[in-house]
Amino acid sequence: MKRILLTLTFSILTFGNLFSQNINLDEYEIYVEDTLIGKSDFIKNGQNLSPEKAKKLEFKPITDGDKTSYYFNGNIYSKGLIKNLKENGNWEYWHSNGTKAREGEFIDGKPNGTHKYWYENGQLRGIGDWKNGVYDGKWEMYNENGKDKIIQNYKNGKLTD
């Protein structure tokens, strides 16, 4: 009983302290032991960590290099290059069920060029062009069954038609 109370107290204090501090996640990578955790998964599921994982949670300043991050469930979250502390080059992202979610190029942390997006069921969700972090060009978007398609055109982030 003492062990359970001690573990619960530790968990509450750890997460209470962690979430009461305004940590700027744009400046840190999140690790559980040597595993890099995807930031959106941490935000969504970090409060549900087991006490064992919570003890191993660590925030480290972002570093340059090839990065592969994971969901807490062990599936891959993202893969790409960090250069000058930002996403650069081709990046790939996956849904928590293991299906691909997105792929495309980034320059200094901003999407650039053609990006593709998929639903969790593997169906193409959309394909479109970015320029310096804003929509620019043709975008095709599909519903989850892949049959209905909407086409929109953008210029400097604004819908043109």
mmCIF file of C-alpha atoms in Angstrom:
data_model
loop_
_atom_site.group_PDB
_atom_site.id
_atom_site.type_symbol
_atom_site.label_atom_id
_atom_site.label_comp_id
_atom_site.label_asym_id
_atom_site.label_seq_id
_atom_site.Cartn_x
_atom_site.Cartn_y
_atom_site.Cartn_z
ATOM 1 C CA MET A 1 0.000 0.000 0.000
ATOM 2 C CA LYS A 2 2.837 2.381 0.857
ATOM 3 C CA ARG A 3 4.460 1.666 -2.517
ATOM 4 C CA ILE A 4 1.227 2.525 -4.374
ATOM 5 C CA LEU A 5 0.758 5.764 -2.435
ATOM 6 C CA LEU A 6 4.388 6.701 -3.009
ATOM 7 C CA THR A 7 4.087 6.039 -6.736
ATOM 8 C CA LEU A 8 0.854 8.010 -6.997
ATOM 9 C CA THR A 9 2.309 10.918 -5.058
ATOM 10 C CA PHE A 10 5.401 10.942 -7.262
ATOM 11 C CA SER A 11 3.302 10.858 -10.441
ATOM 12 C CA ILE A 12 1.058 13.702 -9.309
ATOM 13 C CA LEU A 13 4.003 15.845 -8.255
ATOM 14 C CA THR A 14 5.951 15.133 -11.444
ATOM 15 C CA PHE A 15 3.102 15.931 -13.820
ATOM 16 C CA GLY A 16 1.728 18.760 -11.726
ATOM 17 C CA ASN A 17 5.148 20.376 -11.756
ATOM 18 C CA LEU A 18 5.750 19.623 -15.431
ATOM 19 C CA PHE A 19 2.460 21.013 -16.682
ATOM 20 C CA SER A 20 2.469 23.983 -14.317
ATOM 21 C CA GLN A 21 5.749 25.129 -15.833
ATOM 22 C CA ASN A 22 5.357 26.773 -19.190
ATOM 23 C CA ILE A 23 7.894 24.729 -21.098
ATOM 24 C CA ASN A 24 8.287 25.973 -24.646
ATOM 25 C CA LEU A 25 8.169 22.684 -26.554
ATOM 26 C CA ASP A 26 9.461 24.493 -29.662
ATOM 27 C CA GLU A 27 12.856 24.564 -27.943
ATOM 28 C CA TYR A 28 12.996 21.015 -26.604
ATOM 29 C CA GLU A 29 12.945 17.391 -27.669
ATOM 30 C CA ILE A 30 11.101 14.945 -25.441
ATOM 31 C CA TYR A 31 12.703 11.632 -24.555
ATOM 32 C CA VAL A 32 11.732 8.565 -22.592
ATOM 33 C CA GLU A 33 15.135 6.999 -22.019
ATOM 34 C CA ASP A 34 16.769 7.083 -25.492
ATOM 35 C CA THR A 35 13.494 7.244 -27.442
ATOM 36 C CA LEU A 36 12.507 10.569 -29.007
ATOM 37 C CA ILE A 37 8.754 11.129 -28.555
ATOM 38 C CA GLY A 38 6.549 12.988 -31.053
ATOM 39 C CA LYS A 39 5.460 16.285 -29.542
ATOM 40 C CA SER A 40 1.777 16.043 -30.428
ATOM 41 C CA ASP A 41 1.616 12.549 -28.915
ATOM 42 C CA PHE A 42 3.263 13.866 -25.760
ATOM 43 C CA ILE A 43 0.736 16.718 -25.582
ATOM 44 C CA LYS A 44 -2.172 14.325 -26.173
ATOM 45 C CA ASN A 45 -1.023 11.389 -24.021
ATOM 46 C CA GLY A 46 1.734 12.635 -21.704
ATOM 47 C CA GLN A 47 -0.579 12.883 -18.725
ATOM 48 C CA ASN A 48 -1.370 9.178 -19.066
ATOM 49 C CA LEU A 49 2.216 7.951 -18.700
ATOM 50 C CA SER A 50 2.889 5.126 -16.317
ATOM 51 C CA PRO A 51 4.945 6.084 -13.261
ATOM 52 C CA GLU A 52 7.842 4.041 -14.671
ATOM 53 C CA LYS A 53 7.881 6.033 -17.943
ATOM 54 C CA ALA A 54 7.297 9.303 -16.103
ATOM 55 C CA LYS A 55 10.512 8.754 -14.132
ATOM 56 C CA LYS A 56 12.419 8.366 -17.414
ATOM 57 C CA LEU A 57 10.911 11.454 -19.090
ATOM 58 C CA GLU A 58 13.501 14.021 -20.107
ATOM 59 C CA PHE A 59 13.433 17.360 -21.967
ATOM 60 C CA LYS A 60 16.578 18.136 -23.950
ATOM 61 C CA PRO A 61 17.361 21.191 -26.077
ATOM 62 C CA ILE A 62 16.771 20.525 -29.787
ATOM 63 C CA THR A 63 19.884 19.392 -31.641
ATOM 64 C CA ASP A 64 20.657 19.151 -35.350
ATOM 65 C CA GLY A 65 20.788 15.798 -37.112
ATOM 66 C CA ASP A 66 18.663 13.017 -38.537
ATOM 67 C CA LYS A 67 15.681 12.431 -36.257
ATOM 68 C CA THR A 68 13.209 9.617 -35.876
ATOM 69 C CA SER A 69 10.517 10.116 -33.271
ATOM 70 C CA TYR A 70 7.953 7.669 -31.954
ATOM 71 C CA TYR A 71 4.515 7.446 -30.421
ATOM 72 C CA PHE A 72 4.281 6.160 -26.857
ATOM 73 C CA ASN A 73 2.823 2.975 -28.378
ATOM 74 C CA GLY A 74 6.161 2.330 -30.141
ATOM 75 C CA ASN A 75 5.050 3.179 -33.694
ATOM 76 C CA ILE A 76 7.054 5.690 -35.688
ATOM 77 C CA TYR A 77 5.773 9.287 -35.505
ATOM 78 C CA SER A 78 8.120 11.197 -37.809
ATOM 79 C CA LYS A 79 11.417 11.021 -39.643
ATOM 80 C CA GLY A 80 13.580 13.765 -41.129
ATOM 81 C CA LEU A 81 16.490 16.165 -40.719
ATOM 82 C CA ILE A 82 16.832 18.947 -38.179
ATOM 83 C CA LYS A 83 19.236 21.631 -39.430
ATOM 84 C CA ASN A 84 19.692 25.000 -37.728
ATOM 85 C CA LEU A 85 17.291 23.616 -35.082
ATOM 86 C CA LYS A 86 14.395 23.391 -37.602
ATOM 87 C CA GLU A 87 12.869 20.832 -39.947
ATOM 88 C CA ASN A 88 14.710 20.822 -43.273
ATOM 89 C CA GLY A 89 14.560 18.523 -46.265
ATOM 90 C CA ASN A 90 12.029 15.760 -46.760
ATOM 91 C CA TRP A 91 9.971 14.781 -43.716
ATOM 92 C CA GLU A 92 7.559 11.884 -43.242
ATOM 93 C CA TYR A 93 4.870 11.537 -40.578
ATOM 94 C CA TRP A 94 2.707 8.585 -39.567
ATOM 95 C CA HIS A 95 -0.581 8.094 -37.741
ATOM 96 C CA SER A 96 -0.451 6.243 -34.415
ATOM 97 C CA ASN A 97 -1.799 3.108 -36.143
ATOM 98 C CA GLY A 98 1.312 2.978 -38.375
ATOM 99 C CA THR A 99 -0.166 4.301 -41.637
ATOM 100 C CA LYS A 100 1.540 7.248 -43.311
ATOM 101 C CA ALA A 101 -0.012 10.622 -42.469
ATOM 102 C CA ARG A 102 2.065 13.166 -44.407
ATOM 103 C CA GLU A 103 5.185 13.678 -46.482
ATOM 104 C CA GLY A 104 6.851 16.741 -47.912
ATOM 105 C CA GLU A 105 9.771 19.127 -47.894
ATOM 106 C CA PHE A 106 10.533 21.733 -45.243
ATOM 107 C CA ILE A 107 12.868 24.720 -45.430
ATOM 108 C CA ASP A 108 13.789 26.331 -42.104
ATOM 109 C CA GLY A 109 10.794 24.717 -40.402
ATOM 110 C CA LYS A 110 8.249 25.824 -43.017
ATOM 111 C CA PRO A 111 6.499 23.507 -45.471
ATOM 112 C CA ASN A 112 7.601 24.050 -49.056
ATOM 113 C CA GLY A 113 6.755 22.326 -52.333
ATOM 114 C CA THR A 114 4.242 19.522 -52.776
ATOM 115 C CA HIS A 115 2.954 17.751 -49.673
ATOM 116 C CA LYS A 116 0.751 14.660 -49.527
ATOM 117 C CA TYR A 117 -1.623 13.747 -46.689
ATOM 118 C CA TRP A 118 -3.396 10.479 -45.856
ATOM 119 C CA TYR A 119 -6.268 9.405 -43.625
ATOM 120 C CA GLU A 120 -5.662 6.772 -40.949
ATOM 121 C CA ASN A 121 -7.283 4.198 -43.246
ATOM 122 C CA GLY A 122 -4.511 4.812 -45.826
ATOM 123 C CA GLN A 123 -6.746 6.694 -48.276
ATOM 124 C CA LEU A 124 -5.248 9.846 -49.826
ATOM 125 C CA ARG A 125 -6.601 12.891 -47.996
ATOM 126 C CA GLY A 126 -5.013 15.656 -50.028
ATOM 127 C CA ILE A 127 -2.122 16.859 -52.102
ATOM 128 C CA GLY A 128 -1.063 20.454 -52.449
ATOM 129 C CA ASP A 129 1.678 22.994 -52.726
ATOM 130 C CA TRP A 130 3.278 25.156 -50.079
ATOM 131 C CA LYS A 131 5.595 28.130 -50.517
ATOM 132 C CA ASN A 132 7.463 29.504 -47.524
ATOM 133 C CA GLY A 133 4.937 28.075 -45.068
ATOM 134 C CA VAL A 134 1.691 29.119 -46.804
ATOM 135 C CA TYR A 135 -0.604 27.443 -49.320
ATOM 136 C CA ASP A 136 0.455 28.405 -52.832
ATOM 137 C CA GLY A 137 -0.875 26.606 -55.895
ATOM 138 C CA LYS A 138 -3.291 23.775 -56.507
ATOM 139 C CA TRP A 139 -4.759 21.714 -53.671
ATOM 140 C CA GLU A 140 -6.762 18.521 -54.208
ATOM 141 C CA MET A 141 -8.686 17.238 -51.194
ATOM 142 C CA TYR A 142 -10.547 13.943 -50.933
ATOM 143 C CA ASN A 143 -13.099 12.526 -48.549
ATOM 144 C CA GLU A 144 -12.239 9.427 -46.555
ATOM 145 C CA ASN A 145 -13.616 6.998 -49.145
ATOM 146 C CA GLY A 146 -11.544 8.672 -51.900
ATOM 147 C CA LYS A 147 -14.459 9.248 -54.243
ATOM 148 C CA ASP A 148 -15.249 12.936 -53.797
ATOM 149 C CA LYS A 149 -12.591 15.488 -54.691
ATOM 150 C CA ILE A 150 -12.404 19.236 -54.151
ATOM 151 C CA ILE A 151 -9.867 21.348 -56.018
ATOM 152 C CA GLN A 152 -8.837 24.751 -54.718
ATOM 153 C CA ASN A 153 -6.163 27.184 -55.854
ATOM 154 C CA TYR A 154 -4.173 29.441 -53.559
ATOM 155 C CA LYS A 155 -1.814 32.351 -54.038
ATOM 156 C CA ASN A 156 0.320 33.484 -51.076
ATOM 157 C CA GLY A 157 -1.955 31.659 -48.653
ATOM 158 C CA LYS A 158 -5.226 33.059 -49.999
ATOM 159 C CA LEU A 159 -7.919 31.131 -51.846
ATOM 160 C CA THR A 160 -8.157 32.426 -55.433
ATOM 161 C CA ASP A 161 -11.342 30.682 -56.620
#
